[in-house]
Coordinates of N, CA and C in Angstrom, one line a residue:
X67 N -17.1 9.8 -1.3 CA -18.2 8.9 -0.9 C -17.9 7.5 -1.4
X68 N -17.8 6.2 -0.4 CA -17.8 5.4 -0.3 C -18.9 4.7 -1.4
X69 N -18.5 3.1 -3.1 CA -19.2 3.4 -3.5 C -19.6 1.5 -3.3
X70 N -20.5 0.9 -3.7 CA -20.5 -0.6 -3.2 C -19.1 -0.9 -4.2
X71 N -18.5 -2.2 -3.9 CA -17.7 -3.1 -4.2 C -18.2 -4.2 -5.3
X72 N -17.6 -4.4 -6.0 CA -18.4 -5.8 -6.9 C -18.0 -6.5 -5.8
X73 N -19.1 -7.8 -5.8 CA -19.3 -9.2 -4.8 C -17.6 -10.1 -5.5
X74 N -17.0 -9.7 -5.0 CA -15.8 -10.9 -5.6 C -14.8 -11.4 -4.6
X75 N -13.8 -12.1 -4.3 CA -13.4 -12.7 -3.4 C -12.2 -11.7 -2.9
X76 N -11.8 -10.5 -4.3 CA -10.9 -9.7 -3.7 C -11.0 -8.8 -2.9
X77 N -12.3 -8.7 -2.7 CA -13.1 -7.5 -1.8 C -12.7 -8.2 -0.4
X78 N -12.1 -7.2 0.9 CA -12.6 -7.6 2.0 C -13.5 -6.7 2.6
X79 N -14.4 -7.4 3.4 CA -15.6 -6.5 4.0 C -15.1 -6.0 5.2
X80 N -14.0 -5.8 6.2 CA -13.6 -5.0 6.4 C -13.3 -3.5 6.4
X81 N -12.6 -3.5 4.7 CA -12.4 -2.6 4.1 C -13.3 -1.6 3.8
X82 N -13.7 -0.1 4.0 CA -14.2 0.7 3.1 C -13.8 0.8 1.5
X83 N -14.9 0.6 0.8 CA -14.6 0.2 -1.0 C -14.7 1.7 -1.0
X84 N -13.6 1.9 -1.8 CA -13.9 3.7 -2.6 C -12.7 3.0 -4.1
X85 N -13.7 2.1 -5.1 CA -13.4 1.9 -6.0 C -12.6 2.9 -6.9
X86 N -11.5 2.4 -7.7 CA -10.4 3.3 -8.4 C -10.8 2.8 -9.6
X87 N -10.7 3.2 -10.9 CA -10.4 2.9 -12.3 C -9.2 2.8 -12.3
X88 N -7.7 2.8 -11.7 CA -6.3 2.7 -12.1 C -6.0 1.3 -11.9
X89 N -6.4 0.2 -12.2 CA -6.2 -1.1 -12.3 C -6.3 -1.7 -13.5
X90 N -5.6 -3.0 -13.5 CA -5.4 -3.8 -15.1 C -5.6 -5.4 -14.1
X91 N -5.5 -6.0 -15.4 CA -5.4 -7.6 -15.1 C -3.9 -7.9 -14.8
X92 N -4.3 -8.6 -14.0 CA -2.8 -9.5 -13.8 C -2.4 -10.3 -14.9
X93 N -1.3 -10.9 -15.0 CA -0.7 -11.9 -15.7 C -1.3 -13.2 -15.4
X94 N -1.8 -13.8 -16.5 CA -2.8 -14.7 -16.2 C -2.0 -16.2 -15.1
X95 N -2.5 -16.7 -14.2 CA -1.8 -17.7 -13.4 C -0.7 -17.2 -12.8
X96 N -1.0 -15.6 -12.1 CA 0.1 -15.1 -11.6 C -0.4 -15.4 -10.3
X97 N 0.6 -15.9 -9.1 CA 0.0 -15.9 -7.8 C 0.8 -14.4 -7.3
X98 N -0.4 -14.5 -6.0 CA 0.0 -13.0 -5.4 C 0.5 -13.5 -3.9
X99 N 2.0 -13.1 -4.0 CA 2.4 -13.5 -3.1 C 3.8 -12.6 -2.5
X100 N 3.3 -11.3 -3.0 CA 3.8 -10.1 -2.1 C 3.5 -9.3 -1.7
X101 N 3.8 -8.2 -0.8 CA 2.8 -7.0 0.0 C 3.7 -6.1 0.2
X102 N 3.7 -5.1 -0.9 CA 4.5 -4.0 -0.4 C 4.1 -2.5 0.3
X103 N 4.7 -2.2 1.1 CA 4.0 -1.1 1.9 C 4.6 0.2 1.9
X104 N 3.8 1.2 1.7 CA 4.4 2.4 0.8 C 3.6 3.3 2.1
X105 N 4.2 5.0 2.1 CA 3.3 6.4 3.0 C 3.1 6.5 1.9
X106 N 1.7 7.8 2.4 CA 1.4 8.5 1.6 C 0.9 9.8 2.5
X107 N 1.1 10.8 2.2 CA 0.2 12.3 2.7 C 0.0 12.8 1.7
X108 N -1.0 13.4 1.7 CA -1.7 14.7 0.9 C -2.3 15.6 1.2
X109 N -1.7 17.3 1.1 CA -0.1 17.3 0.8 C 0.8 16.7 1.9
X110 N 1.8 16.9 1.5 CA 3.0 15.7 2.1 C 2.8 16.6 4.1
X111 N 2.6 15.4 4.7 CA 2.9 16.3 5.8 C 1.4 16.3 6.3
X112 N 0.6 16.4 5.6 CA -1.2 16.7 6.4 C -1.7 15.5 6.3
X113 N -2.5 15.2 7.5 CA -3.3 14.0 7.6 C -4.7 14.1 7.7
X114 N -5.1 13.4 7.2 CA -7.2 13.6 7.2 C -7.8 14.2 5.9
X115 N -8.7 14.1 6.2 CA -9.7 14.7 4.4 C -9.7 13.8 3.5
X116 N -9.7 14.2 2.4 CA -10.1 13.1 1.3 C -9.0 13.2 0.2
X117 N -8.2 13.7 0.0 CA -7.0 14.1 -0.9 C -6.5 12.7 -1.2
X118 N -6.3 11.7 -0.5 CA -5.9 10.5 -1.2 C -7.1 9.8 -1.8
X119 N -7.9 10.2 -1.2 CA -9.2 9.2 -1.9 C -8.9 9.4 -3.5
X120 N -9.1 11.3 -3.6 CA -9.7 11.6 -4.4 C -8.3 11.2 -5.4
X121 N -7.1 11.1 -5.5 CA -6.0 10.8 -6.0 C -6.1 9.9 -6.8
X122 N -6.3 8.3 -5.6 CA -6.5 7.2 -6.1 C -8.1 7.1 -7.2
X123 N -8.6 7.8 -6.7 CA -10.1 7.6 -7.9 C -10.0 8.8 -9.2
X124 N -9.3 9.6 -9.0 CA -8.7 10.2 -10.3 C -9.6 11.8 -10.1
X125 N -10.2 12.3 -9.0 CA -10.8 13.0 -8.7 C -10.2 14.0 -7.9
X126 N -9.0 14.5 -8.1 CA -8.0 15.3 -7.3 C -8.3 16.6 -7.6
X127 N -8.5 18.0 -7.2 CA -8.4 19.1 -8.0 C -7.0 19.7 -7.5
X128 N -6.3 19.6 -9.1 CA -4.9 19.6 -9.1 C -4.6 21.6 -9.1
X129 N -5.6 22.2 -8.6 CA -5.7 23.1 -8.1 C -6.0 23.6 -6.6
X130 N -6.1 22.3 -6.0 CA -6.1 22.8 -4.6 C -5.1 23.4 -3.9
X131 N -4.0 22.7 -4.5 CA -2.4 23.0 -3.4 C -1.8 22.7 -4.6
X132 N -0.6 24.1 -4.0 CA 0.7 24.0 -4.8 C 1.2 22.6 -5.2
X133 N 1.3 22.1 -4.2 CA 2.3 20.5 -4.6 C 1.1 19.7 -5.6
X134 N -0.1 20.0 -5.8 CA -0.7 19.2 -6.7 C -0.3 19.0 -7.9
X135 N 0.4 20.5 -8.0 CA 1.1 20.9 -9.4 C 1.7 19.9 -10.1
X136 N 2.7 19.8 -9.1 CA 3.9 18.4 -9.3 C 3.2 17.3 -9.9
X137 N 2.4 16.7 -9.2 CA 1.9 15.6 -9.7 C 0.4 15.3 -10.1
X138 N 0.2 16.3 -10.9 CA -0.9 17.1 -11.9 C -0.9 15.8 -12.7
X139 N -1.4 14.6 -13.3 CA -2.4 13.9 -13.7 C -1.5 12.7 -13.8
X140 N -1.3 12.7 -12.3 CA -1.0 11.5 -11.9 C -2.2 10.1 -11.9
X141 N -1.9 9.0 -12.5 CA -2.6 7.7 -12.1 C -2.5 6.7 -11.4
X142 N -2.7 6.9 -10.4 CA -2.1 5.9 -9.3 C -3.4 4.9 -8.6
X143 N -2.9 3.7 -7.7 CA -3.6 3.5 -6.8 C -2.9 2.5 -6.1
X144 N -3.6 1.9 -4.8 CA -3.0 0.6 -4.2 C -3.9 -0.1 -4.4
X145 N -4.0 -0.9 -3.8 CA -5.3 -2.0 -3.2 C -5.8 -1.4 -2.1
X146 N -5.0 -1.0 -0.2 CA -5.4 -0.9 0.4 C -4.6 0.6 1.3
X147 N -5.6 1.7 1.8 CA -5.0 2.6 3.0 C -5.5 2.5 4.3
X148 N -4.5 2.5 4.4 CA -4.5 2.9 6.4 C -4.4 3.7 7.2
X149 N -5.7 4.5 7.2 CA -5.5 5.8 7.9 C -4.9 6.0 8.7
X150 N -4.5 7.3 9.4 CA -3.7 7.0 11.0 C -4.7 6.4 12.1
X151 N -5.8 6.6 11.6 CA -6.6 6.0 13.2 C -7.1 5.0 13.0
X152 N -6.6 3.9 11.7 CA -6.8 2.5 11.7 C -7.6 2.3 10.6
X153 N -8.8 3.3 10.2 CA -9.6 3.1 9.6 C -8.9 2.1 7.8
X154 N -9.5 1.3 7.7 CA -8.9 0.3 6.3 C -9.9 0.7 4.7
X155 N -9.6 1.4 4.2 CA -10.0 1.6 2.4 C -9.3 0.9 1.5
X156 N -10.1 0.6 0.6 CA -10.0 -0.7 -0.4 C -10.4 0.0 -1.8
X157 N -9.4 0.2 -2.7 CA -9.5 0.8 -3.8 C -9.4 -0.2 -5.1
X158 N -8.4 -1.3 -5.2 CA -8.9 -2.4 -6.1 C -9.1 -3.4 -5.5
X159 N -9.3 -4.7 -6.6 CA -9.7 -5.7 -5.7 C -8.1 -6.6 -6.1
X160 N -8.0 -7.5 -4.7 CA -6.8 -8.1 -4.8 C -6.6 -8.8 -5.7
X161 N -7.7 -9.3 -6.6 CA -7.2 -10.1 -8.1 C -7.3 -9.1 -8.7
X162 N -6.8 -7.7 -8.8 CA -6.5 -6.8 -9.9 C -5.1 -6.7 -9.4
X163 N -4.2 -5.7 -10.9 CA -2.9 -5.2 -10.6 C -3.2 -3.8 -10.7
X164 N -3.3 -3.7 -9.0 CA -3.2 -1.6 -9.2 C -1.9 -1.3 -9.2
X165 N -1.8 -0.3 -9.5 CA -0.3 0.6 -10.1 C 0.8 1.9 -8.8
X166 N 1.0 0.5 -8.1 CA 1.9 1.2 -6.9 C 3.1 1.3 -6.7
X167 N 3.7 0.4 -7.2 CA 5.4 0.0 -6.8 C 6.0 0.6 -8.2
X168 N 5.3 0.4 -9.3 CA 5.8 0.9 -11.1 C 7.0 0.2 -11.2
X169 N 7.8 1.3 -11.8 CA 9.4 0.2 -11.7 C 10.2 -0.5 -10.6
X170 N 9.9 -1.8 -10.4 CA 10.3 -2.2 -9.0 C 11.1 -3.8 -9.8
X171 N 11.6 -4.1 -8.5 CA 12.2 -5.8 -8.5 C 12.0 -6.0 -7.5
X172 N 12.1 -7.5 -6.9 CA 11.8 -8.2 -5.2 C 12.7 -9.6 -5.8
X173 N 13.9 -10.1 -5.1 CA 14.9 -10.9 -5.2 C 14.5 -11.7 -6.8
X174 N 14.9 -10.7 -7.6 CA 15.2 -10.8 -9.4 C 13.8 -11.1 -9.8
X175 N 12.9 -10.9 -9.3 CA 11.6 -11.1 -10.3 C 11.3 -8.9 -10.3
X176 N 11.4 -8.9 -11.8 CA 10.8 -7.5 -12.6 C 8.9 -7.7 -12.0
X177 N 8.3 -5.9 -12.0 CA 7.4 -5.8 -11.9 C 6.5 -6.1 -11.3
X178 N 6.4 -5.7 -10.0 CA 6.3 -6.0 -8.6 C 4.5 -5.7 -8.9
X179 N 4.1 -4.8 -9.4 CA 2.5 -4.8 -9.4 C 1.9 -6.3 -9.8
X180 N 2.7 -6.9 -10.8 CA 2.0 -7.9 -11.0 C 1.4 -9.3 -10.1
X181 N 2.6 -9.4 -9.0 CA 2.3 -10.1 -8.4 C 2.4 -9.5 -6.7
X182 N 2.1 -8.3 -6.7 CA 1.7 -7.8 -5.2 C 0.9 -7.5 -5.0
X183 N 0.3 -7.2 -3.5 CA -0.6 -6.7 -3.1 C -0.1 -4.8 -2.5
X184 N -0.6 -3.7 -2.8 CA 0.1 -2.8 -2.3 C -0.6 -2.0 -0.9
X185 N -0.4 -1.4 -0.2 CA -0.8 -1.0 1.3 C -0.2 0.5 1.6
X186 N -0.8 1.5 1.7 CA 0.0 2.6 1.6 C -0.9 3.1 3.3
X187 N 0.4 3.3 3.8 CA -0.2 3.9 5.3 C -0.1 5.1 5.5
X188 N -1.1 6.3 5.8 CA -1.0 7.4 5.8 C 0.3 8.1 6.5
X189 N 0.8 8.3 6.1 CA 2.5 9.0 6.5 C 2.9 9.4 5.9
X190 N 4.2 9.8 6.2 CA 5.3 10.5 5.5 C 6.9 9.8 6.0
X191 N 7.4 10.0 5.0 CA 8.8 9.0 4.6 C 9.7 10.1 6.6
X192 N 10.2 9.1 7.2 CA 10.8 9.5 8.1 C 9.8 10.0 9.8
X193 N 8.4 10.1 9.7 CA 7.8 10.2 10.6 C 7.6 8.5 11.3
X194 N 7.3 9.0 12.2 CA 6.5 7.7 12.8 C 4.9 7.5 12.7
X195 N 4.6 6.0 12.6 CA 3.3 5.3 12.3 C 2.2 5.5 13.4
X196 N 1.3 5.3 13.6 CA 0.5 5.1 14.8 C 0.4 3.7 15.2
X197 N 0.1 3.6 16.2 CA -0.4 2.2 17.0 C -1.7 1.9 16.2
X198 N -2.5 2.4 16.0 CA -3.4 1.8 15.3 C -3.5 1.5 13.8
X199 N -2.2 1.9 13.2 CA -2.1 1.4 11.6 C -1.2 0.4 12.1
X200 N -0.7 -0.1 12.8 CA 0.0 -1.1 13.2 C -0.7 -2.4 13.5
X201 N -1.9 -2.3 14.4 CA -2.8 -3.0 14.1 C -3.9 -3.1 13.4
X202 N -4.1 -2.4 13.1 CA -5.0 -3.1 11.2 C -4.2 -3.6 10.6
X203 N -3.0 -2.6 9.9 CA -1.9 -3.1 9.2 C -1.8 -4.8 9.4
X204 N -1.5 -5.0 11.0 CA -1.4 -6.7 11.3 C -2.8 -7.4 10.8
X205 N -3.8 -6.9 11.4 CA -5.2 -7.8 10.9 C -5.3 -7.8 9.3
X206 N -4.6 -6.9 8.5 CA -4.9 -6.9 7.1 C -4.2 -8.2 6.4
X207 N -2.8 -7.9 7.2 CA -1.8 -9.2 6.2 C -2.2 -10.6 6.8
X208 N -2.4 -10.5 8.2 CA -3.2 -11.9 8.6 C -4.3 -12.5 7.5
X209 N -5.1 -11.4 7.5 CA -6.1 -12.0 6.0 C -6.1 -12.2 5.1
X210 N -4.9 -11.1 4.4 CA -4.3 -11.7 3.5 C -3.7 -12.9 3.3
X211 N -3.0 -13.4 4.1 CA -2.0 -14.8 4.1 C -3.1 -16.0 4.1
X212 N -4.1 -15.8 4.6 CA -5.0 -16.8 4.6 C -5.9 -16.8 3.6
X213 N -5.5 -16.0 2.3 CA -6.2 -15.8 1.2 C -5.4 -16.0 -0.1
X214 N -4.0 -15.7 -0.1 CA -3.0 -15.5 -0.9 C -1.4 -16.3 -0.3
X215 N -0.9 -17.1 -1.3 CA 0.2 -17.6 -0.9 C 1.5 -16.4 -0.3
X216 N 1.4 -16.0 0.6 CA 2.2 -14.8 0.5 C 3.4 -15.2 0.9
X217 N 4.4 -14.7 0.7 CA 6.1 -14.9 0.6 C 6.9 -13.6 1.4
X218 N 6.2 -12.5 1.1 CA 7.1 -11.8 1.5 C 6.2 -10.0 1.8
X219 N 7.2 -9.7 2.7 CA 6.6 -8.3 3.3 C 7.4 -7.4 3.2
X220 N 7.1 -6.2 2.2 CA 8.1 -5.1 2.2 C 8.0 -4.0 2.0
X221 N 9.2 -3.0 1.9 CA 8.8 -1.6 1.6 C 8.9 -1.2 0.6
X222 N 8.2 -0.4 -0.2 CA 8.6 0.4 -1.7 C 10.2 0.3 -1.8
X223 N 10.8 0.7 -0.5 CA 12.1 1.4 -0.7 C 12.7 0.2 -1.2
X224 N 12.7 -1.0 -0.6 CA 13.2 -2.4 -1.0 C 12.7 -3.1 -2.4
X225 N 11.8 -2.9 -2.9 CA 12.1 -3.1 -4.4 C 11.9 -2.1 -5.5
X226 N 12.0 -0.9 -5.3 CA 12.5 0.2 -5.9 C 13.5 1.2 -4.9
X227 N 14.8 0.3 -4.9 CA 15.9 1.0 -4.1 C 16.4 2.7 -5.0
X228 N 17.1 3.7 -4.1 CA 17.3 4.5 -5.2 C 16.3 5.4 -5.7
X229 N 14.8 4.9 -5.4 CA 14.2 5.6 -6.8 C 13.2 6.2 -5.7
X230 N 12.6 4.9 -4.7 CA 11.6 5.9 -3.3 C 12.2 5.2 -2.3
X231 N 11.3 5.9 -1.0 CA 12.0 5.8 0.1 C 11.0 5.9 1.1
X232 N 9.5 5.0 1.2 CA 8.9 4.9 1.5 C 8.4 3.3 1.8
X233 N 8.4 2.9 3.2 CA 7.9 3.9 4.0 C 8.6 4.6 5.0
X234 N 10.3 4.7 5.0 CA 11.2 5.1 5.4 C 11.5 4.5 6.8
X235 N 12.3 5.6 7.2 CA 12.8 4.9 8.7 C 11.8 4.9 9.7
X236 N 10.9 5.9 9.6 CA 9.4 6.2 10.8 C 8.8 4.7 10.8
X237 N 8.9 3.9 9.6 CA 8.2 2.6 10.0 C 8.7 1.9 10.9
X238 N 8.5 0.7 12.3 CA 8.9 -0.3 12.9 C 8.3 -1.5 12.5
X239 N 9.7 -1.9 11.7 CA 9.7 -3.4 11.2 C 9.6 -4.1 12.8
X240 N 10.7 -3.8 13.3 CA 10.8 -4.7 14.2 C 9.8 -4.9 15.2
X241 N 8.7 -3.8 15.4 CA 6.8 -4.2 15.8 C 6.3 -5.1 14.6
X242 N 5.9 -5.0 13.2 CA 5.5 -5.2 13.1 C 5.9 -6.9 13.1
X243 N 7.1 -7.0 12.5 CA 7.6 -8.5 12.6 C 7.8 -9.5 14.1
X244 N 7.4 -8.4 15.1 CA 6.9 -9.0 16.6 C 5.3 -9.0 16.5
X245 N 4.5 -8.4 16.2 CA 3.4 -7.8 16.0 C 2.9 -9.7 15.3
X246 N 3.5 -9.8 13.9 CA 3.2 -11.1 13.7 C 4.0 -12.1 13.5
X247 N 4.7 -12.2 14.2 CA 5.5 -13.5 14.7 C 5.3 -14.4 13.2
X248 N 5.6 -13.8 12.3 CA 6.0 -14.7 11.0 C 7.9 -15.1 10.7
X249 N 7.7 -15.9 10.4 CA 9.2 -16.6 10.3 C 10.3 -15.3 9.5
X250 N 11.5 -15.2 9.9 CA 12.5 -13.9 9.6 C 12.2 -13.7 7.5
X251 N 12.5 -15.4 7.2 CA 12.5 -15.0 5.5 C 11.2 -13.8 4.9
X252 N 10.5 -13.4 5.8 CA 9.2 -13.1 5.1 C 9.6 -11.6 5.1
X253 N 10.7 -11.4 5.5 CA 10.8 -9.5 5.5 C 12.4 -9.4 5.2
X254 N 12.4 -8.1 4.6 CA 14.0 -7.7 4.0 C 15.1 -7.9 4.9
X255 N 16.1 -8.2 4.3 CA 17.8 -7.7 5.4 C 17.6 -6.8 5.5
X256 N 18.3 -6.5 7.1 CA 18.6 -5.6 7.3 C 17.6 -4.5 8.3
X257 N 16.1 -4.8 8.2 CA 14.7 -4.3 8.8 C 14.8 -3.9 10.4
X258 N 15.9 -4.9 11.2 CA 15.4 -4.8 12.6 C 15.8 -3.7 13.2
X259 N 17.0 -2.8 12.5 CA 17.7 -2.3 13.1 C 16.8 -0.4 13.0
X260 N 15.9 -0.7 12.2 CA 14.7 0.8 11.9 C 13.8 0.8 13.2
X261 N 13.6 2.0 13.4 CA 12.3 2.5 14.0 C 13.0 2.2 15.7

């Protein structure tokens, strides 16, 4: 159940709020000026239901499914999911650091939560996206950029190389970087040649 949002500027009203407790403060005078974009399925492979809600708000029963096992009291969250059919949920607020990327780097800056925004699109590492997380996905970073100095757009896999591999090859950079015609610096080497 979807619960109100505090009134703050990180909230977008777009978004469905299903508030998370897995957030901290940012580094004080930290600008947010990255967006990294991660899948997620729960379990890996099924789409729909509430299994990530319940994840990100710490409300999982790690008894439902086997694979819960594995990641039995996990604390996670993003800022924002994208369901496959577009629908947009908002778990912290953009002036918080939720805990998505963990050990990461983005061209020699350490600790990517601190100054990102994170976006987890219902998937799985090597499927393909829908048309309609493609466009929210675009209406999201659009709003974003007119909210946040943003610099750069990327994948888990790109500042935790090695470690994940999300949102794999199923994502199309090369839609979404036609999708918004933002200048080439704003996305990794290497992107055009996926999907």
């Amino acid at each position: 159940m979807s619960e109100a949002a505090p009134a703050d500027a990180g909230w977008l009203s777009a978004a469905r709020a299903c508030p998370s407790p897995n957030f901290g403060p940012r580094p004080l005078g930290m600008a947010i000026d990255l967006v990294v974009i991660h899948s997620i399925s729960l379990p890996p492979g099924q789409y729909g239901g509430d299994a990530i809600e319940r994840l990100f708000t710490n409300r999982l029963d790690w008894d439902a499914h086997p694979y819960y096992g594995e990641i039995r009291g996990l604390q996670v969250s993003a800022h924002f999911v994208v369901r496959r059919d577009g629908e947009l949920l908002q778990f912290v607020s953009c002036e918080q650091r939720a805990w998505h990327a963990g050990r990461s780097s983005w061209r020699g800056r350490e600790n990517c939560n601190d100054y990102s925004i994170g976006i987890e699109l219902e998937g799985l590492e090597g499927e393909r996206f829908e048309v309609a997380q493609y466009d929210a996905l675009v209406a999201l970073l659009r709003e974003l950029a007119q909210r946040y100095p943003l610099e750069g757009v990327v994948g888990h896999e790109h500042v935790a190389p090695g470690r994940k591999l999300d949102p794999g090859p199923g994502f199309d950079w090369a839609r979404l970087m036609s999708m918004l015609a933002w200048p080439r610096r704003y996305f990794p080497e290497g992107v055009l040649g996926a999907a």
